[in-house]
PDB file of N, CA and C in Angstrom:
ATOM      1  N   LYS A1440     113.774  97.955 109.074  1.00  0.00           N
ATOM      2  CA  LYS A1440     113.115  96.782 108.499  1.00  0.00           C
ATOM      3  C   LYS A1440     113.284  96.744 106.980  1.00  0.00           C
ATOM      4  N   VAL A1441     113.308  97.925 106.352  1.00  0.00           N
ATOM      5  CA  VAL A1441     113.485  97.970 104.896  1.00  0.00           C
ATOM      6  C   VAL A1441     114.790  97.290 104.509  1.00  0.00           C
ATOM      7  N   ARG A1442     115.854  97.628 105.197  1.00  0.00           N
ATOM      8  CA  ARG A1442     117.161  97.037 104.899  1.00  0.00           C
ATOM      9  C   ARG A1442     117.128  95.518 105.031  1.00  0.00           C
ATOM     10  N   GLN A1443     116.469  95.014 106.077  1.00  0.00           N
ATOM     11  CA  GLN A1443     116.366  93.570 106.302  1.00  0.00           C
ATOM     12  C   GLN A1443     115.598  92.903 105.165  1.00  0.00           C
ATOM     13  N   LEU A1444     114.493  93.496 104.725  1.00  0.00           N
ATOM     14  CA  LEU A1444     113.705  92.921 103.635  1.00  0.00           C
ATOM     15  C   LEU A1444     114.478  92.919 102.322  1.00  0.00           C
ATOM     16  N   VAL A1445     115.244  93.985 102.078  1.00  0.00           N
ATOM     17  CA  VAL A1445     116.074  94.047 100.871  1.00  0.00           C
ATOM     18  C   VAL A1445     117.127  92.942 100.909  1.00  0.00           C
ATOM     19  N   GLU A1446     117.756  92.749 102.058  1.00  0.00           N
ATOM     20  CA  GLU A1446     118.761  91.684 102.193  1.00  0.00           C
ATOM     21  C   GLU A1446     118.148  90.313 101.949  1.00  0.00           C
ATOM     22  N   GLU A1447     116.925  90.096 102.446  1.00  0.00           N
ATOM     23  CA  GLU A1447     116.246  88.813 102.248  1.00  0.00           C
ATOM     24  C   GLU A1447     115.950  88.553 100.771  1.00  0.00           C
ATOM     25  N   GLU A1448     115.713  89.608  99.995  1.00  0.00           N
ATOM     26  CA  GLU A1448     115.451  89.457  98.565  1.00  0.00           C
ATOM     27  C   GLU A1448     116.721  89.195  97.765  1.00  0.00           C
ATOM     28  N   GLY A1449     117.866  89.526  98.339  1.00  0.00           N
ATOM     29  CA  GLY A1449     119.133  89.281  97.651  1.00  0.00           C
ATOM     30  C   GLY A1449     119.416  90.250  96.520  1.00  0.00           C
ATOM     31  N   ASN A1450     118.774  91.409  96.543  1.00  0.00           N
ATOM     32  CA  ASN A1450     119.004  92.423  95.504  1.00  0.00           C
ATOM     33  C   ASN A1450     119.248  93.748  96.209  1.00  0.00           C
ATOM     34  N   ASP A1451     120.516  94.129  96.359  1.00  0.00           N
ATOM     35  CA  ASP A1451     120.842  95.335  97.112  1.00  0.00           C
ATOM     36  C   ASP A1451     120.486  96.626  96.382  1.00  0.00           C
ATOM     37  N   ARG A1452     119.940  96.527  95.164  1.00  0.00           N
ATOM     38  CA  ARG A1452     119.482  97.716  94.430  1.00  0.00           C
ATOM     39  C   ARG A1452     118.031  98.076  94.758  1.00  0.00           C
ATOM     40  N   LEU A1453     117.325  97.219  95.512  1.00  0.00           N
ATOM     41  CA  LEU A1453     115.919  97.476  95.820  1.00  0.00           C
ATOM     42  C   LEU A1453     115.758  98.672  96.754  1.00  0.00           C
ATOM     43  N   MET A1454     114.734  99.470  96.464  1.00  0.00           N
ATOM     44  CA  MET A1454     114.380 100.632  97.266  1.00  0.00           C
ATOM     45  C   MET A1454     112.883 100.557  97.548  1.00  0.00           C
ATOM     46  N   LEU A1455     112.446 101.132  98.660  1.00  0.00           N
ATOM     47  CA  LEU A1455     111.026 101.125  98.989  1.00  0.00           C
ATOM     48  C   LEU A1455     110.349 102.315  98.327  1.00  0.00           C
ATOM     49  N   ARG A1456     109.427 102.007  97.426  1.00  0.00           N
ATOM     50  CA  ARG A1456     108.634 103.048  96.774  1.00  0.00           C
ATOM     51  C   ARG A1456     107.371 103.271  97.602  1.00  0.00           C
ATOM     52  N   VAL A1457     107.155 104.524  97.994  1.00  0.00           N
ATOM     53  CA  VAL A1457     105.984 104.917  98.763  1.00  0.00           C
ATOM     54  C   VAL A1457     105.147 105.812  97.853  1.00  0.00           C
ATOM     55  N   PHE A1458     103.844 105.514  97.739  1.00  0.00           N
ATOM     56  CA  PHE A1458     103.018 106.287  96.817  1.00  0.00           C
ATOM     57  C   PHE A1458     101.608 106.462  97.350  1.00  0.00           C
ATOM     58  N   VAL A1459     100.884 107.373  96.735  1.00  0.00           N
ATOM     59  CA  VAL A1459      99.499 107.669  97.096  1.00  0.00           C
ATOM     60  C   VAL A1459      98.644 107.468  95.852  1.00  0.00           C
ATOM     61  N   THR A1460      97.507 106.792  96.033  1.00  0.00           N
ATOM     62  CA  THR A1460      96.546 106.619  94.950  1.00  0.00           C
ATOM     63  C   THR A1460      95.165 107.023  95.458  1.00  0.00           C
ATOM     64  N   GLY A1461      94.266 107.281  94.529  1.00  0.00           N
ATOM     65  CA  GLY A1461      92.882 107.554  94.902  1.00  0.00           C
ATOM     66  C   GLY A1461      92.218 106.269  95.351  1.00  0.00           C
ATOM     67  N   GLY A1462      91.341 106.380  96.347  1.00  0.00           N
ATOM     68  CA  GLY A1462      90.618 105.205  96.811  1.00  0.00           C
ATOM     69  C   GLY A1462      90.700 105.060  98.313  1.00  0.00           C
ATOM     70  N   GLY A1463      90.347 103.910  98.786  1.00  0.00           N
ATOM     71  CA  GLY A1463      90.325 103.684 100.226  1.00  0.00           C
ATOM     72  C   GLY A1463      89.081 104.305 100.836  1.00  0.00           C
ATOM     73  N   CYS A1464      88.835 104.027 102.078  1.00  0.00           N
ATOM     74  CA  CYS A1464      87.609 104.505 102.717  1.00  0.00           C
ATOM     75  C   CYS A1464      87.663 105.987 103.062  1.00  0.00           C
ATOM     76  N   ALA A1465      88.828 106.620 102.993  1.00  0.00           N
ATOM     77  CA  ALA A1465      88.931 108.030 103.340  1.00  0.00           C
ATOM     78  C   ALA A1465      89.262 108.928 102.141  1.00  0.00           C
ATOM     79  N   GLY A1466      89.416 108.379 100.944  1.00  0.00           N
ATOM     80  CA  GLY A1466      89.660 109.200  99.757  1.00  0.00           C
ATOM     81  C   GLY A1466      90.969 108.918  99.045  1.00  0.00           C
ATOM     82  N   PHE A1467      92.059 108.817  99.791  1.00  0.00           N
ATOM     83  CA  PHE A1467      93.376 108.470  99.247  1.00  0.00           C
ATOM     84  C   PHE A1467      93.888 107.269 100.028  1.00  0.00           C
ATOM     85  N   GLN A1468      94.763 106.507  99.389  1.00  0.00           N
ATOM     86  CA  GLN A1468      95.370 105.401 100.124  1.00  0.00           C
ATOM     87  C   GLN A1468      96.864 105.337  99.840  1.00  0.00           C
ATOM     88  N   TYR A1469      97.581 104.851 100.819  1.00  0.00           N
ATOM     89  CA  TYR A1469      99.021 104.696 100.709  1.00  0.00           C
ATOM     90  C   TYR A1469      99.341 103.359 100.058  1.00  0.00           C
ATOM     91  N   GLY A1470     100.444 103.321  99.340  1.00  0.00           N
ATOM     92  CA  GLY A1470     100.913 102.074  98.761  1.00  0.00           C
ATOM     93  C   GLY A1470     102.416 101.945  98.938  1.00  0.00           C
ATOM     94  N   PHE A1471     102.873 100.719  98.971  1.00  0.00           N
ATOM     95  CA  PHE A1471     104.290 100.416  99.163  1.00  0.00           C
ATOM     96  C   PHE A1471     104.670  99.285  98.226  1.00  0.00           C
ATOM     97  N   THR A1472     105.816  99.411  97.592  1.00  0.00           N
ATOM     98  CA  THR A1472     106.347  98.340  96.770  1.00  0.00           C
ATOM     99  C   THR A1472     107.863  98.492  96.704  1.00  0.00           C
ATOM    100  N   PHE A1473     108.551  97.395  96.467  1.00  0.00           N
ATOM    101  CA  PHE A1473     109.993  97.483  96.267  1.00  0.00           C
ATOM    102  C   PHE A1473     110.270  97.661  94.783  1.00  0.00           C
ATOM    103  N   ASP A1474     111.242  98.504  94.487  1.00  0.00           N
ATOM    104  CA  ASP A1474     111.563  98.851  93.104  1.00  0.00           C
ATOM    105  C   ASP A1474     113.078  98.985  92.987  1.00  0.00           C
ATOM    106  N   ASP A1475     113.644  98.569  91.857  1.00  0.00           N
ATOM    107  CA  ASP A1475     115.082  98.752  91.652  1.00  0.00           C
ATOM    108  C   ASP A1475     115.368  99.758  90.545  1.00  0.00           C
ATOM    109  N   ASP A1476     114.339 100.536  90.167  1.00  0.00           N
ATOM    110  CA  ASP A1476     114.484 101.522  89.102  1.00  0.00           C
ATOM    111  C   ASP A1476     114.013 102.891  89.599  1.00  0.00           C
ATOM    112  N   VAL A1477     114.854 103.898  89.435  1.00  0.00           N
ATOM    113  CA  VAL A1477     114.504 105.259  89.821  1.00  0.00           C
ATOM    114  C   VAL A1477     114.008 105.990  88.580  1.00  0.00           C
ATOM    115  N   ALA A1478     112.762 106.486  88.638  1.00  0.00           N
ATOM    116  CA  ALA A1478     112.217 107.275  87.528  1.00  0.00           C
ATOM    117  C   ALA A1478     112.793 108.683  87.597  1.00  0.00           C
ATOM    118  N   GLU A1479     112.819 109.365  86.467  1.00  0.00           N
ATOM    119  CA  GLU A1479     113.442 110.689  86.442  1.00  0.00           C
ATOM    120  C   GLU A1479     112.698 111.710  87.295  1.00  0.00           C
ATOM    121  N   ASP A1480     111.414 111.497  87.588  1.00  0.00           N
ATOM    122  CA  ASP A1480     110.673 112.449  88.420  1.00  0.00           C
ATOM    123  C   ASP A1480     110.559 112.002  89.877  1.00  0.00           C
ATOM    124  N   ASP A1481     111.266 110.952  90.274  1.00  0.00           N
ATOM    125  CA  ASP A1481     111.226 110.469  91.652  1.00  0.00           C
ATOM    126  C   ASP A1481     112.017 111.370  92.586  1.00  0.00           C
ATOM    127  N   THR A1482     111.513 111.512  93.800  1.00  0.00           N
ATOM    128  CA  THR A1482     112.287 112.077  94.893  1.00  0.00           C
ATOM    129  C   THR A1482     112.932 110.892  95.601  1.00  0.00           C
ATOM    130  N   VAL A1483     114.231 110.968  95.822  1.00  0.00           N
ATOM    131  CA  VAL A1483     114.982 109.889  96.452  1.00  0.00           C
ATOM    132  C   VAL A1483     115.389 110.349  97.849  1.00  0.00           C
ATOM    133  N   ILE A1484     115.029 109.552  98.855  1.00  0.00           N
ATOM    134  CA  ILE A1484     115.358 109.880 100.245  1.00  0.00           C
ATOM    135  C   ILE A1484     116.134 108.715 100.833  1.00  0.00           C
ATOM    136  N   GLU A1485     117.295 109.010 101.397  1.00  0.00           N
ATOM    137  CA  GLU A1485     118.097 107.983 102.063  1.00  0.00           C
ATOM    138  C   GLU A1485     118.033 108.233 103.556  1.00  0.00           C
ATOM    139  N   GLN A1486     117.655 107.196 104.287  1.00  0.00           N
ATOM    140  CA  GLN A1486     117.485 107.315 105.735  1.00  0.00           C
ATOM    141  C   GLN A1486     117.893 106.005 106.390  1.00  0.00           C
ATOM    142  N   ALA A1487     118.777 106.063 107.336  1.00  0.00           N
ATOM    143  CA  ALA A1487     119.180 104.899 108.141  1.00  0.00           C
ATOM    144  C   ALA A1487     119.580 103.698 107.280  1.00  0.00           C
ATOM    145  N   GLY A1488     120.305 103.949 106.192  1.00  0.00           N
ATOM    146  CA  GLY A1488     120.786 102.864 105.355  1.00  0.00           C
ATOM    147  C   GLY A1488     119.779 102.317 104.364  1.00  0.00           C
ATOM    148  N   SER A1489     118.604 102.941 104.275  1.00  0.00           N
ATOM    149  CA  SER A1489     117.569 102.510 103.333  1.00  0.00           C
ATOM    150  C   SER A1489     117.252 103.654 102.380  1.00  0.00           C
ATOM    151  N   THR A1490     116.809 103.286 101.172  1.00  0.00           N
ATOM    152  CA  THR A1490     116.453 104.287 100.180  1.00  0.00           C
ATOM    153  C   THR A1490     114.969 104.193  99.881  1.00  0.00           C
ATOM    154  N   PHE A1491     114.317 105.359  99.882  1.00  0.00           N
ATOM    155  CA  PHE A1491     112.893 105.475  99.614  1.00  0.00           C
ATOM    156  C   PHE A1491     112.692 106.279  98.345  1.00  0.00           C
ATOM    157  N   LEU A1492     111.720 105.877  97.536  1.00  0.00           N
ATOM    158  CA  LEU A1492     111.366 106.585  96.307  1.00  0.00           C
ATOM    159  C   LEU A1492     109.939 107.103  96.431  1.00  0.00           C
ATOM    160  N   ILE A1493     109.727 108.353  95.998  1.00  0.00           N
ATOM    161  CA  ILE A1493     108.386 108.930  95.988  1.00  0.00           C
ATOM    162  C   ILE A1493     108.201 109.616  94.646  1.00  0.00           C
ATOM    163  N   ASP A1494     107.143 109.253  93.924  1.00  0.00           N
ATOM    164  CA  ASP A1494     106.897 109.858  92.619  1.00  0.00           C
ATOM    165  C   ASP A1494     106.445 111.310  92.773  1.00  0.00           C
ATOM    166  N   SER A1495     106.515 112.057  91.683  1.00  0.00           N
ATOM    167  CA  SER A1495     106.261 113.497  91.735  1.00  0.00           C
ATOM    168  C   SER A1495     104.825 113.854  92.120  1.00  0.00           C
ATOM    169  N   LEU A1496     103.861 113.000  91.845  1.00  0.00           N
ATOM    170  CA  LEU A1496     102.482 113.279  92.240  1.00  0.00           C
ATOM    171  C   LEU A1496     102.251 112.992  93.722  1.00  0.00           C
ATOM    172  N   SER A1497     102.890 111.954  94.244  1.00  0.00           N
ATOM    173  CA  SER A1497     102.678 111.555  95.635  1.00  0.00           C
ATOM    174  C   SER A1497     103.412 112.440  96.628  1.00  0.00           C
ATOM    175  N   VAL A1498     104.514 113.049  96.205  1.00  0.00           N
ATOM    176  CA  VAL A1498     105.360 113.793  97.145  1.00  0.00           C
ATOM    177  C   VAL A1498     104.593 114.925  97.830  1.00  0.00           C
ATOM    178  N   GLN A1499     103.650 115.550  97.135  1.00  0.00           N
ATOM    179  CA  GLN A1499     102.879 116.636  97.744  1.00  0.00           C
ATOM    180  C   GLN A1499     101.987 116.150  98.884  1.00  0.00           C
ATOM    181  N   TYR A1500     101.539 114.914  98.834  1.00  0.00           N
ATOM    182  CA  TYR A1500     100.685 114.357  99.877  1.00  0.00           C
ATOM    183  C   TYR A1500     101.481 113.760 101.037  1.00  0.00           C
ATOM    184  N   LEU A1501     102.763 113.495 100.802  1.00  0.00           N
ATOM    185  CA  LEU A1501     103.587 112.809 101.798  1.00  0.00           C
ATOM    186  C   LEU A1501     104.583 113.721 102.509  1.00  0.00           C
ATOM    187  N   ALA A1502     104.625 114.996 102.156  1.00  0.00           N
ATOM    188  CA  ALA A1502     105.587 115.917 102.766  1.00  0.00           C
ATOM    189  C   ALA A1502     105.441 115.915 104.286  1.00  0.00           C
ATOM    190  N   GLY A1503     106.544 115.710 104.977  1.00  0.00           N
ATOM    191  CA  GLY A1503     106.545 115.703 106.435  1.00  0.00           C
ATOM    192  C   GLY A1503     106.122 114.392 107.067  1.00  0.00           C
ATOM    193  N   SER A1504     105.850 113.381 106.249  1.00  0.00           N
ATOM    194  CA  SER A1504     105.370 112.093 106.762  1.00  0.00           C
ATOM    195  C   SER A1504     106.505 111.196 107.234  1.00  0.00           C
ATOM    196  N   THR A1505     106.150 110.223 108.048  1.00  0.00           N
ATOM    197  CA  THR A1505     107.087 109.226 108.556  1.00  0.00           C
ATOM    198  C   THR A1505     106.581 107.843 108.164  1.00  0.00           C
ATOM    199  N   VAL A1506     107.485 107.006 107.654  1.00  0.00           N
ATOM    200  CA  VAL A1506     107.148 105.615 107.337  1.00  0.00           C
ATOM    201  C   VAL A1506     107.466 104.766 108.566  1.00  0.00           C
ATOM    202  N   ASN A1507     106.490 103.968 108.982  1.00  0.00           N
ATOM    203  CA  ASN A1507     106.654 103.073 110.125  1.00  0.00           C
ATOM    204  C   ASN A1507     106.436 101.630 109.682  1.00  0.00           C
ATOM    205  N   TYR A1508     106.965 100.716 110.458  1.00  0.00           N
ATOM    206  CA  TYR A1508     106.740  99.292 110.227  1.00  0.00           C
ATOM    207  C   TYR A1508     106.237  98.706 111.533  1.00  0.00           C
ATOM    208  N   THR A1509     105.090  98.044 111.479  1.00  0.00           N
ATOM    209  CA  THR A1509     104.515  97.477 112.698  1.00  0.00           C
ATOM    210  C   THR A1509     104.270  95.986 112.513  1.00  0.00           C
ATOM    211  N   GLU A1510     104.394  95.265 113.606  1.00  0.00           N
ATOM    212  CA  GLU A1510     104.074  93.844 113.656  1.00  0.00           C
ATOM    213  C   GLU A1510     103.114  93.644 114.814  1.00  0.00           C
ATOM    214  N   GLY A1511     102.028  92.942 114.560  1.00  0.00           N
ATOM    215  CA  GLY A1511     101.048  92.719 115.610  1.00  0.00           C
ATOM    216  C   GLY A1511     100.160  91.543 115.278  1.00  0.00           C
ATOM    217  N   LEU A1512      99.057  91.450 115.979  1.00  0.00           N
ATOM    218  CA  LEU A1512      98.125  90.343 115.776  1.00  0.00           C
ATOM    219  C   LEU A1512      97.542  90.326 114.367  1.00  0.00           C
ATOM    220  N   GLU A1513      97.378  91.502 113.766  1.00  0.00           N
ATOM    221  CA  GLU A1513      96.817  91.577 112.420  1.00  0.00           C
ATOM    222  C   GLU A1513      97.860  91.397 111.327  1.00  0.00           C
ATOM    223  N   GLY A1514      99.098  91.108 111.706  1.00  0.00           N
ATOM    224  CA  GLY A1514     100.167  90.881 110.737  1.00  0.00           C
ATOM    225  C   GLY A1514     101.188  91.999 110.786  1.00  0.00           C
ATOM    226  N   SER A1515     102.046  92.038 109.793  1.00  0.00           N
ATOM    227  CA  SER A1515     103.067  93.077 109.714  1.00  0.00           C
ATOM    228  C   SER A1515     102.802  93.937 108.487  1.00  0.00           C
ATOM    229  N   ARG A1516     103.141  95.240 108.621  1.00  0.00           N
ATOM    230  CA  ARG A1516     102.877  96.145 107.507  1.00  0.00           C
ATOM    231  C   ARG A1516     103.614  97.455 107.683  1.00  0.00           C
ATOM    232  N   PHE A1517     103.808  98.122 106.574  1.00  0.00           N
ATOM    233  CA  PHE A1517     104.287  99.495 106.594  1.00  0.00           C
ATOM    234  C   PHE A1517     103.076 100.401 106.778  1.00  0.00           C
ATOM    235  N   SER A1518     103.278 101.514 107.448  1.00  0.00           N
ATOM    236  CA  SER A1518     102.224 102.507 107.605  1.00  0.00           C
ATOM    237  C   SER A1518     102.848 103.893 107.530  1.00  0.00           C
ATOM    238  N   ILE A1519     102.001 104.883 107.376  1.00  0.00           N
ATOM    239  CA  ILE A1519     102.444 106.271 107.252  1.00  0.00           C
ATOM    240  C   ILE A1519     101.872 107.091 108.402  1.00  0.00           C
ATOM    241  N   GLU A1520     102.706 107.886 109.012  1.00  0.00           N
ATOM    242  CA  GLU A1520     102.261 108.892 109.975  1.00  0.00           C
ATOM    243  C   GLU A1520     102.342 110.224 109.231  1.00  0.00           C
ATOM    244  N   ASN A1521     101.173 110.763 108.858  1.00  0.00           N
ATOM    245  CA  ASN A1521     101.111 111.932 107.988  1.00  0.00           C
ATOM    246  C   ASN A1521     100.478 113.110 108.732  1.00  0.00           C
ATOM    247  N   PRO A1522     101.270 114.119 109.090  1.00  0.00           N
ATOM    248  CA  PRO A1522     100.729 115.256 109.832  1.00  0.00           C
ATOM    249  C   PRO A1522      99.759 116.106 109.015  1.00  0.00           C
ATOM    250  N   ALA A1523      99.774 115.981 107.693  1.00  0.00           N
ATOM    251  CA  ALA A1523      98.882 116.771 106.845  1.00  0.00           C
ATOM    252  C   ALA A1523      97.516 116.122 106.641  1.00  0.00           C
ATOM    253  N   ALA A1524      97.372 114.861 107.026  1.00  0.00           N
ATOM    254  CA  ALA A1524      96.098 114.155 106.842  1.00  0.00           C
ATOM    255  C   ALA A1524      95.063 114.716 107.812  1.00  0.00           C
ATOM    256  N   GLU A1525      93.903 115.070 107.281  1.00  0.00           N
ATOM    257  CA  GLU A1525      92.824 115.590 108.123  1.00  0.00           C
ATOM    258  C   GLU A1525      92.074 114.466 108.815  1.00  0.00           C
ATOM    259  N   THR A1526      91.838 113.379 108.091  1.00  0.00           N
ATOM    260  CA  THR A1526      91.213 112.198 108.676  1.00  0.00           C
ATOM    261  C   THR A1526      91.922 110.967 108.145  1.00  0.00           C
ATOM    262  N   THR A1527      91.886 109.899 108.924  1.00  0.00           N
ATOM    263  CA  THR A1527      92.443 108.624 108.494  1.00  0.00           C
ATOM    264  C   THR A1527      91.435 107.536 108.818  1.00  0.00           C
ATOM    265  N   CYS A1528      91.547 106.417 108.138  1.00  0.00           N
ATOM    266  CA  CYS A1528      90.664 105.300 108.439  1.00  0.00           C
ATOM    267  C   CYS A1528      91.225 104.532 109.641  1.00  0.00           C
ATOM    268  N   GLY A1529      90.463 103.608 110.138  1.00  0.00           N
ATOM    269  CA  GLY A1529      90.875 102.844 111.310  1.00  0.00           C
ATOM    270  C   GLY A1529      92.130 102.030 111.104  1.00  0.00           C
ATOM    271  N   CYS A1530      92.334 101.524 109.902  1.00  0.00           N
ATOM    272  CA  CYS A1530      93.525 100.695 109.663  1.00  0.00           C
ATOM    273  C   CYS A1530      94.757 101.532 109.344  1.00  0.00           C
ATOM    274  N   GLY A1531      94.576 102.826 109.079  1.00  0.00           N
ATOM    275  CA  GLY A1531      95.699 103.703 108.806  1.00  0.00           C
ATOM    276  C   GLY A1531      96.235 103.652 107.398  1.00  0.00           C
ATOM    277  N   SER A1532      95.563 102.937 106.501  1.00  0.00           N
ATOM    278  CA  SER A1532      96.069 102.844 105.141  1.00  0.00           C
ATOM    279  C   SER A1532      95.429 103.849 104.189  1.00  0.00           C
ATOM    280  N   SER A1533      94.396 104.579 104.637  1.00  0.00           N
ATOM    281  CA  SER A1533      93.828 105.617 103.789  1.00  0.00           C
ATOM    282  C   SER A1533      93.621 106.889 104.582  1.00  0.00           C
ATOM    283  N   PHE A1534      93.491 108.008 103.864  1.00  0.00           N
ATOM    284  CA  PHE A1534      93.416 109.312 104.508  1.00  0.00           C
ATOM    285  C   PHE A1534      92.714 110.304 103.605  1.00  0.00           C
ATOM    286  N   SER A1535      92.363 111.453 104.169  1.00  0.00           N
ATOM    287  CA  SER A1535      91.846 112.567 103.368  1.00  0.00           C
ATOM    288  C   SER A1535      92.580 113.820 103.770  1.00  0.00           C
ATOM    289  N   MET A1536      92.551 114.799 102.857  1.00  0.00           N
ATOM    290  CA  MET A1536      93.223 116.083 103.107  1.00  0.00           C
ATOM    291  C   MET A1536      92.239 117.210 102.909  1.00  0.00           C
TER     292      MET A1536
END
């Protein structure tokens, strides 16, 4: 899905940035944005023709995680399957460790 969204934007330099911030109902929350700039402290992951960026602070919370894309009655969204998360909220967008 990342590749399709990048094609729709018409900018083949776009990469999906995945990050963690404080907040959400469980303590931390996941965030997603498209970015065409790689910071010097980013971890760059290429998978299935798509490029993902993770900043140096978020990488410790996302190690071993999988990015998913779901479409359903509540809309479409990216989500994270994180084996290190001790608890997650009902919507899956926040977690605690």
